[in-house]
Amino acid sequence: MQSVNIIVGSQMGSAEYVAEQLAEALEQQGIQVQLHEQPVFDDIDQQDTIWLLCTSTYGAGDYPENLLPFVESINQQTDLKGLNYSVIGLGDTSYDTYNYAGRNLDELLANKGANRVAERLELNILDEALPEDTALAWLPSWIESAGLN
């Protein structure tokens, strides 16, 4: 059975909280999960797993600080064809750089040959629903798209 590696990019804690809620929900369904709050590229399996990258956008469309070394490692890769992934981006629609980190990370992985298993989920922190509630409501369709059911 495939496992899920949840990779967190969080500056203020929102993406971290969403990732923790998703990890708990996946584990309750019997899916093996590893949560990476300080992700190191070489330490995360790429085979027989799905990367679920959950990142906020910081500043003027930037990656959170904890994700910068991880993204730099991805940039140095030439071929990620065996990697399955999905991206969840958190942002604030009052900024023109809304969800740039999630969008850029999704594009970077696709350009390196990784296989997107589901469309990117973009969470607007200004929505009435809490980001974690929206993500948890999305999770069953993601599990189906990822072939984990």
mmCIF file of N, CA, C and O in Angstrom, residues 24-106:
data_model
loop_
_atom_site.group_PDB
_atom_site.id
_atom_site.type_symbol
_atom_site.label_atom_id
_atom_site.label_comp_id
_atom_site.label_asym_id
_atom_site.label_seq_id
_atom_site.Cartn_x
_atom_site.Cartn_y
_atom_site.Cartn_z
ATOM 1 N N GLU A 24 -3.986 13.386 10.488
ATOM 2 C CA GLU A 24 -4.836 12.665 11.441
ATOM 3 C C GLU A 24 -5.998 11.971 10.727
ATOM 4 O O GLU A 24 -6.304 10.807 11.002
ATOM 5 N N ALA A 25 -6.629 12.668 9.801
ATOM 6 C CA ALA A 25 -7.756 12.089 9.058
ATOM 7 C C ALA A 25 -7.310 10.905 8.203
ATOM 8 O O ALA A 25 -8.011 9.885 8.127
ATOM 9 N N LEU A 26 -6.154 11.005 7.556
ATOM 10 C CA LEU A 26 -5.643 9.904 6.747
ATOM 11 C C LEU A 26 -5.306 8.692 7.624
ATOM 12 O O LEU A 26 -5.635 7.561 7.276
ATOM 13 N N GLU A 27 -4.666 8.939 8.755
ATOM 14 C CA GLU A 27 -4.320 7.840 9.664
ATOM 15 C C GLU A 27 -5.560 7.138 10.187
ATOM 16 O O GLU A 27 -5.571 5.914 10.340
ATOM 17 N N GLN A 28 -6.621 7.897 10.426
ATOM 18 C CA GLN A 28 -7.876 7.296 10.894
ATOM 19 C C GLN A 28 -8.477 6.368 9.842
ATOM 20 O O GLN A 28 -9.256 5.480 10.169
ATOM 21 N N GLN A 29 -8.095 6.564 8.587
ATOM 22 C CA GLN A 29 -8.569 5.694 7.511
ATOM 23 C C GLN A 29 -7.578 4.577 7.213
ATOM 24 O O GLN A 29 -7.708 3.879 6.212
ATOM 25 N N GLY A 30 -6.575 4.436 8.061
ATOM 26 C CA GLY A 30 -5.618 3.353 7.900
ATOM 27 C C GLY A 30 -4.533 3.612 6.878
ATOM 28 O O GLY A 30 -3.842 2.689 6.448
ATOM 29 N N ILE A 31 -4.357 4.864 6.478
ATOM 30 C CA ILE A 31 -3.330 5.220 5.508
ATOM 31 C C ILE A 31 -2.075 5.652 6.263
ATOM 32 O O ILE A 31 -2.149 6.470 7.178
ATOM 33 N N GLN A 32 -0.948 5.094 5.876
ATOM 34 C CA GLN A 32 0.319 5.426 6.528
ATOM 35 C C GLN A 32 0.759 6.823 6.114
ATOM 36 O O GLN A 32 0.820 7.145 4.928
ATOM 37 N N VAL A 33 1.077 7.659 7.124
ATOM 38 C CA VAL A 33 1.410 9.056 6.877
ATOM 39 C C VAL A 33 2.691 9.431 7.616
ATOM 40 O O VAL A 33 2.893 9.026 8.758
ATOM 41 N N GLN A 34 3.519 10.218 6.943
ATOM 42 C CA GLN A 34 4.657 10.855 7.599
ATOM 43 C C GLN A 34 4.530 12.353 7.376
ATOM 44 O O GLN A 34 4.311 12.797 6.241
ATOM 45 N N LEU A 35 4.641 13.117 8.449
ATOM 46 C CA LEU A 35 4.528 14.570 8.398
ATOM 47 C C LEU A 35 5.932 15.173 8.463
ATOM 48 O O LEU A 35 6.718 14.818 9.345
ATOM 49 N N HIS A 36 6.240 16.059 7.535
ATOM 50 C CA HIS A 36 7.577 16.666 7.451
ATOM 51 C C HIS A 36 7.445 18.179 7.623
ATOM 52 O O HIS A 36 7.147 18.889 6.660
ATOM 53 N N GLU A 37 7.652 18.651 8.850
ATOM 54 C CA GLU A 37 7.519 20.082 9.123
ATOM 55 C C GLU A 37 8.808 20.852 8.833
ATOM 56 O O GLU A 37 8.781 22.059 8.675
ATOM 57 N N GLN A 38 9.925 20.157 8.788
ATOM 58 C CA GLN A 38 11.209 20.724 8.367
ATOM 59 C C GLN A 38 11.751 19.808 7.265
ATOM 60 O O GLN A 38 12.680 19.041 7.480
ATOM 61 N N PRO A 39 11.126 19.853 6.083
ATOM 62 C CA PRO A 39 11.432 18.856 5.052
ATOM 63 C C PRO A 39 12.866 18.926 4.523
ATOM 64 O O PRO A 39 13.398 20.005 4.268
ATOM 65 N N VAL A 40 13.448 17.747 4.392
ATOM 66 C CA VAL A 40 14.767 17.582 3.780
ATOM 67 C C VAL A 40 14.574 16.637 2.601
ATOM 68 O O VAL A 40 14.177 15.484 2.788
ATOM 69 N N PHE A 41 14.834 17.121 1.409
ATOM 70 C CA PHE A 41 14.541 16.383 0.182
ATOM 71 C C PHE A 41 15.052 14.946 0.223
ATOM 72 O O PHE A 41 14.306 14.006 -0.051
ATOM 73 N N ASP A 42 16.308 14.744 0.559
ATOM 74 C CA ASP A 42 16.911 13.408 0.516
ATOM 75 C C ASP A 42 16.370 12.458 1.575
ATOM 76 O O ASP A 42 16.582 11.258 1.481
ATOM 77 N N ASP A 43 15.678 12.980 2.566
ATOM 78 C CA ASP A 43 15.135 12.143 3.644
ATOM 79 C C ASP A 43 13.721 11.650 3.370
ATOM 80 O O ASP A 43 13.169 10.892 4.160
ATOM 81 N N ILE A 44 13.117 12.072 2.272
ATOM 82 C CA ILE A 44 11.715 11.738 2.002
ATOM 83 C C ILE A 44 11.634 10.766 0.834
ATOM 84 O O ILE A 44 12.132 11.039 -0.256
ATOM 85 N N ASP A 45 10.987 9.618 1.081
ATOM 86 C CA ASP A 45 10.816 8.612 0.037
ATOM 87 C C ASP A 45 10.115 9.209 -1.177
ATOM 88 O O ASP A 45 9.237 10.056 -1.043
ATOM 89 N N GLN A 46 10.500 8.694 -2.340
ATOM 90 C CA GLN A 46 9.852 9.123 -3.576
ATOM 91 C C GLN A 46 9.112 7.979 -4.264
ATOM 92 O O GLN A 46 8.274 8.222 -5.121
ATOM 93 N N GLN A 47 9.393 6.761 -3.893
ATOM 94 C CA GLN A 47 8.756 5.594 -4.514
ATOM 95 C C GLN A 47 7.686 5.041 -3.582
ATOM 96 O O GLN A 47 7.839 5.070 -2.366
ATOM 97 N N ASP A 48 6.631 4.502 -4.147
ATOM 98 C CA ASP A 48 5.520 3.916 -3.385
ATOM 99 C C ASP A 48 4.966 4.873 -2.349
ATOM 100 O O ASP A 48 4.587 4.480 -1.242
ATOM 101 N N THR A 49 4.929 6.134 -2.694
ATOM 102 C CA THR A 49 4.378 7.144 -1.806
ATOM 103 C C THR A 49 3.805 8.270 -2.645
ATOM 104 O O THR A 49 4.088 8.382 -3.841
ATOM 105 N N ILE A 50 3.010 9.083 -2.013
ATOM 106 C CA ILE A 50 2.498 10.299 -2.641
ATOM 107 C C ILE A 50 2.932 11.462 -1.755
ATOM 108 O O ILE A 50 2.764 11.414 -0.539
ATOM 109 N N TRP A 51 3.490 12.463 -2.377
ATOM 110 C CA TRP A 51 3.822 13.677 -1.650
ATOM 111 C C TRP A 51 2.607 14.595 -1.674
ATOM 112 O O TRP A 51 2.090 14.926 -2.747
ATOM 113 N N LEU A 52 2.143 14.996 -0.514
ATOM 114 C CA LEU A 52 1.086 15.986 -0.393
ATOM 115 C C LEU A 52 1.742 17.223 0.208
ATOM 116 O O LEU A 52 2.092 17.245 1.384
ATOM 117 N N LEU A 53 1.997 18.204 -0.642
ATOM 118 C CA LEU A 53 2.700 19.407 -0.222
ATOM 119 C C LEU A 53 1.684 20.464 0.183
ATOM 120 O O LEU A 53 0.811 20.820 -0.605
ATOM 121 N N CYS A 54 1.797 20.914 1.407
ATOM 122 C CA CYS A 54 0.851 21.879 1.967
ATOM 123 C C CYS A 54 1.641 23.122 2.356
ATOM 124 O O CYS A 54 2.410 23.098 3.315
ATOM 125 N N THR A 55 1.460 24.202 1.587
ATOM 126 C CA THR A 55 2.278 25.387 1.824
ATOM 127 C C THR A 55 1.462 26.667 1.790
ATOM 128 O O THR A 55 0.520 26.804 1.012
ATOM 129 N N SER A 56 1.837 27.577 2.628
ATOM 130 C CA SER A 56 1.292 28.921 2.574
ATOM 131 C C SER A 56 2.200 29.761 1.671
ATOM 132 O O SER A 56 3.282 29.326 1.289
ATOM 133 N N THR A 57 1.726 30.942 1.328
ATOM 134 C CA THR A 57 2.533 31.914 0.608
ATOM 135 C C THR A 57 2.893 33.002 1.608
ATOM 136 O O THR A 57 2.057 33.436 2.386
ATOM 137 N N TYR A 58 4.134 33.419 1.582
ATOM 138 C CA TYR A 58 4.628 34.384 2.560
ATOM 139 C C TYR A 58 5.136 35.626 1.853
ATOM 140 O O TYR A 58 5.703 35.532 0.751
ATOM 141 N N GLY A 59 4.936 36.781 2.461
ATOM 142 C CA GLY A 59 5.461 38.020 1.886
ATOM 143 C C GLY A 59 4.878 38.300 0.513
ATOM 144 O O GLY A 59 3.675 38.191 0.306
ATOM 145 N N ALA A 60 5.721 38.620 -0.423
ATOM 146 C CA ALA A 60 5.293 38.977 -1.781
ATOM 147 C C ALA A 60 5.324 37.760 -2.698
ATOM 148 O O ALA A 60 5.992 37.753 -3.730
ATOM 149 N N GLY A 61 4.617 36.700 -2.298
ATOM 150 C CA GLY A 61 4.536 35.505 -3.129
ATOM 151 C C GLY A 61 5.643 34.508 -2.894
ATOM 152 O O GLY A 61 5.896 33.652 -3.737
ATOM 153 N N ASP A 62 6.306 34.603 -1.769
ATOM 154 C CA ASP A 62 7.462 33.761 -1.479
ATOM 155 C C ASP A 62 7.084 32.453 -0.785
ATOM 156 O O ASP A 62 6.003 32.324 -0.210
ATOM 157 N N TYR A 63 8.035 31.524 -0.803
ATOM 158 C CA TYR A 63 7.901 30.294 -0.033
ATOM 159 C C TYR A 63 8.166 30.603 1.437
ATOM 160 O O TYR A 63 8.997 31.467 1.755
ATOM 161 N N PRO A 64 7.535 29.879 2.344
ATOM 162 C CA PRO A 64 7.879 30.015 3.758
ATOM 163 C C PRO A 64 9.344 29.619 3.976
ATOM 164 O O PRO A 64 9.885 28.788 3.237
ATOM 165 N N GLU A 65 9.971 30.197 4.982
ATOM 166 C CA GLU A 65 11.402 29.970 5.223
ATOM 167 C C GLU A 65 11.748 28.492 5.406
ATOM 168 O O GLU A 65 12.797 28.044 4.937
ATOM 169 N N ASN A 66 10.883 27.740 6.091
ATOM 170 C CA ASN A 66 11.214 26.333 6.346
ATOM 171 C C ASN A 66 11.225 25.497 5.068
ATOM 172 O O ASN A 66 11.768 24.405 5.047
ATOM 173 N N LEU A 67 10.647 26.010 3.982
ATOM 174 C CA LEU A 67 10.553 25.260 2.733
ATOM 175 C C LEU A 67 11.664 25.622 1.738
ATOM 176 O O LEU A 67 11.889 24.901 0.768
ATOM 177 N N LEU A 68 12.372 26.714 1.987
ATOM 178 C CA LEU A 68 13.377 27.193 1.026
ATOM 179 C C LEU A 68 14.463 26.167 0.694
ATOM 180 O O LEU A 68 14.730 25.930 -0.494
ATOM 181 N N PRO A 69 15.100 25.504 1.673
ATOM 182 C CA PRO A 69 16.125 24.512 1.313
ATOM 183 C C PRO A 69 15.536 23.331 0.526
ATOM 184 O O PRO A 69 16.173 22.802 -0.388
ATOM 185 N N PHE A 70 14.320 22.942 0.851
ATOM 186 C CA PHE A 70 13.635 21.847 0.163
ATOM 187 C C PHE A 70 13.399 22.213 -1.304
ATOM 188 O O PHE A 70 13.681 21.422 -2.214
ATOM 189 N N VAL A 71 12.903 23.419 -1.554
ATOM 190 C CA VAL A 71 12.638 23.875 -2.921
ATOM 191 C C VAL A 71 13.949 23.972 -3.702
ATOM 192 O O VAL A 71 14.011 23.601 -4.875
ATOM 193 N N GLU A 72 15.002 24.434 -3.052
ATOM 194 C CA GLU A 72 16.313 24.511 -3.710
ATOM 195 C C GLU A 72 16.779 23.113 -4.124
ATOM 196 O O GLU A 72 17.322 22.926 -5.216
ATOM 197 N N SER A 73 16.534 22.120 -3.281
ATOM 198 C CA SER A 73 16.894 20.735 -3.629
ATOM 199 C C SER A 73 16.089 20.235 -4.821
ATOM 200 O O SER A 73 16.622 19.534 -5.684
ATOM 201 N N ILE A 74 14.819 20.595 -4.897
ATOM 202 C CA ILE A 74 13.997 20.209 -6.046
ATOM 203 C C ILE A 74 14.561 20.858 -7.311
ATOM 204 O O ILE A 74 14.666 20.224 -8.359
ATOM 205 N N ASN A 75 14.929 22.129 -7.203
ATOM 206 C CA ASN A 75 15.497 22.845 -8.356
ATOM 207 C C ASN A 75 16.734 22.154 -8.904
ATOM 208 O O ASN A 75 17.019 22.235 -10.097
ATOM 209 N N GLN A 76 17.492 21.473 -8.059
ATOM 210 C CA GLN A 76 18.720 20.808 -8.475
ATOM 211 C C GLN A 76 18.474 19.445 -9.121
ATOM 212 O O GLN A 76 19.395 18.865 -9.698
ATOM 213 N N GLN A 77 17.239 18.947 -9.040
ATOM 214 C CA GLN A 77 16.919 17.642 -9.625
ATOM 215 C C GLN A 77 16.710 17.779 -11.128
ATOM 216 O O GLN A 77 16.255 18.811 -11.607
ATOM 217 N N THR A 78 17.028 16.706 -11.855
ATOM 218 C CA THR A 78 16.802 16.728 -13.297
ATOM 219 C C THR A 78 15.614 15.869 -13.715
ATOM 220 O O THR A 78 15.013 16.117 -14.756
ATOM 221 N N ASP A 79 15.248 14.875 -12.900
ATOM 222 C CA ASP A 79 14.194 13.941 -13.295
ATOM 223 C C ASP A 79 13.465 13.407 -12.068
ATOM 224 O O ASP A 79 14.027 12.658 -11.276
ATOM 225 N N LEU A 80 12.213 13.809 -11.917
ATOM 226 C CA LEU A 80 11.384 13.310 -10.803
ATOM 227 C C LEU A 80 10.218 12.485 -11.337
ATOM 228 O O LEU A 80 9.138 12.471 -10.758
ATOM 229 N N LYS A 81 10.462 11.750 -12.441
ATOM 230 C CA LYS A 81 9.383 11.006 -13.097
ATOM 231 C C LYS A 81 8.693 9.968 -12.216
ATOM 232 O O LYS A 81 7.533 9.686 -12.407
ATOM 233 N N GLY A 82 9.377 9.402 -11.227
ATOM 234 C CA GLY A 82 8.748 8.388 -10.389
ATOM 235 C C GLY A 82 7.946 8.942 -9.229
ATOM 236 O O GLY A 82 7.375 8.194 -8.447
ATOM 237 N N LEU A 83 7.870 10.262 -9.128
ATOM 238 C CA LEU A 83 7.242 10.899 -7.975
ATOM 239 C C LEU A 83 5.796 11.282 -8.250
ATOM 240 O O LEU A 83 5.501 11.942 -9.243
ATOM 241 N N ASN A 84 4.894 10.862 -7.367
ATOM 242 C CA ASN A 84 3.488 11.269 -7.420
ATOM 243 C C ASN A 84 3.266 12.335 -6.356
ATOM 244 O O ASN A 84 3.741 12.200 -5.228
ATOM 245 N N TYR A 85 2.513 13.375 -6.712
ATOM 246 C CA TYR A 85 2.340 14.477 -5.768
ATOM 247 C C TYR A 85 1.021 15.213 -5.972
ATOM 248 O O TYR A 85 0.375 15.091 -7.007
ATOM 249 N N SER A 86 0.665 15.993 -4.966
ATOM 250 C CA SER A 86 -0.420 16.976 -5.019
ATOM 251 C C SER A 86 -0.002 18.161 -4.170
ATOM 252 O O SER A 86 0.803 18.019 -3.252
ATOM 253 N N VAL A 87 -0.599 19.319 -4.456
ATOM 254 C CA VAL A 87 -0.272 20.540 -3.729
ATOM 255 C C VAL A 87 -1.535 21.166 -3.152
ATOM 256 O O VAL A 87 -2.558 21.251 -3.829
ATOM 257 N N ILE A 88 -1.419 21.592 -1.908
ATOM 258 C CA ILE A 88 -2.435 22.427 -1.272
ATOM 259 C C ILE A 88 -1.760 23.758 -0.970
ATOM 260 O O ILE A 88 -0.716 23.798 -0.317
ATOM 261 N N GLY A 89 -2.329 24.844 -1.474
ATOM 262 C CA GLY A 89 -1.780 26.170 -1.216
ATOM 263 C C GLY A 89 -2.733 26.980 -0.356
ATOM 264 O O GLY A 89 -3.941 26.942 -0.553
ATOM 265 N N LEU A 90 -2.171 27.687 0.601
ATOM 266 C CA LEU A 90 -2.947 28.604 1.433
ATOM 267 C C LEU A 90 -2.516 30.021 1.104
ATOM 268 O O LEU A 90 -1.316 30.292 0.990
ATOM 269 N N GLY A 91 -3.484 30.901 0.959
ATOM 270 C CA GLY A 91 -3.159 32.280 0.649
ATOM 271 C C GLY A 91 -4.291 33.217 1.011
ATOM 272 O O GLY A 91 -5.323 32.805 1.535
ATOM 273 N N ASP A 92 -4.080 34.465 0.697
ATOM 274 C CA ASP A 92 -5.001 35.543 1.024
ATOM 275 C C ASP A 92 -5.302 36.278 -0.282
ATOM 276 O O ASP A 92 -4.408 36.883 -0.881
ATOM 277 N N THR A 93 -6.565 36.226 -0.728
ATOM 278 C CA THR A 93 -6.926 36.794 -2.026
ATOM 279 C C THR A 93 -6.839 38.320 -2.068
ATOM 280 O O THR A 93 -6.985 38.900 -3.139
ATOM 281 N N SER A 94 -6.583 38.962 -0.946
ATOM 282 C CA SER A 94 -6.425 40.413 -0.984
ATOM 283 C C SER A 94 -5.042 40.810 -1.519
ATOM 284 O O SER A 94 -4.776 41.981 -1.753
ATOM 285 N N TYR A 95 -4.175 39.825 -1.751
ATOM 286 C CA TYR A 95 -2.847 40.068 -2.322
ATOM 287 C C TYR A 95 -2.812 39.609 -3.772
ATOM 288 O O TYR A 95 -3.394 38.594 -4.116
ATOM 289 N N ASP A 96 -2.095 40.373 -4.654
ATOM 290 C CA ASP A 96 -1.984 39.916 -6.045
ATOM 291 C C ASP A 96 -1.064 38.721 -6.183
ATOM 292 O O ASP A 96 -1.004 38.130 -7.239
ATOM 293 N N THR A 97 -0.359 38.375 -5.137
ATOM 294 C CA THR A 97 0.515 37.192 -5.169
ATOM 295 C C THR A 97 -0.188 36.002 -4.506
ATOM 296 O O THR A 97 0.472 35.098 -4.001
ATOM 297 N N TYR A 98 -1.529 36.024 -4.566
ATOM 298 C CA TYR A 98 -2.336 34.967 -3.940
ATOM 299 C C TYR A 98 -1.859 33.580 -4.356
ATOM 300 O O TYR A 98 -1.802 33.266 -5.540
ATOM 301 N N ASN A 99 -1.473 32.787 -3.389
ATOM 302 C CA ASN A 99 -1.118 31.386 -3.575
ATOM 303 C C ASN A 99 0.059 31.147 -4.516
ATOM 304 O O ASN A 99 0.173 30.063 -5.086
ATOM 305 N N TYR A 100 0.931 32.130 -4.657
ATOM 306 C CA TYR A 100 2.086 31.950 -5.550
ATOM 307 C C TYR A 100 2.971 30.780 -5.127
ATOM 308 O O TYR A 100 3.480 30.056 -5.979
ATOM 309 N N ALA A 101 3.172 30.592 -3.837
ATOM 310 C CA ALA A 101 4.055 29.499 -3.404
ATOM 311 C C ALA A 101 3.490 28.148 -3.846
ATOM 312 O O ALA A 101 4.208 27.316 -4.398
ATOM 313 N N GLY A 102 2.212 27.908 -3.617
ATOM 314 C CA GLY A 102 1.601 26.655 -4.035
ATOM 315 C C GLY A 102 1.606 26.481 -5.543
ATOM 316 O O GLY A 102 1.918 25.408 -6.063
ATOM 317 N N ARG A 103 1.289 27.541 -6.258
ATOM 318 C CA ARG A 103 1.272 27.481 -7.726
ATOM 319 C C ARG A 103 2.676 27.227 -8.280
ATOM 320 O O ARG A 103 2.853 26.413 -9.185
ATOM 321 N N ASN A 104 3.667 27.943 -7.734
ATOM 322 C CA ASN A 104 5.043 27.777 -8.218
ATOM 323 C C ASN A 104 5.596 26.396 -7.895
ATOM 324 O O ASN A 104 6.313 25.799 -8.710
ATOM 325 N N LEU A 105 5.274 25.887 -6.716
ATOM 326 C CA LEU A 105 5.734 24.553 -6.336
ATOM 327 C C LEU A 105 5.111 23.485 -7.233
ATOM 328 O O LEU A 105 5.793 22.559 -7.687
ATOM 329 N N ASP A 106 3.833 23.630 -7.529
ATOM 330 C CA ASP A 106 3.134 22.708 -8.422
ATOM 331 C C ASP A 106 3.791 22.724 -9.806
ATOM 332 O O ASP A 106 4.098 21.674 -10.386
#
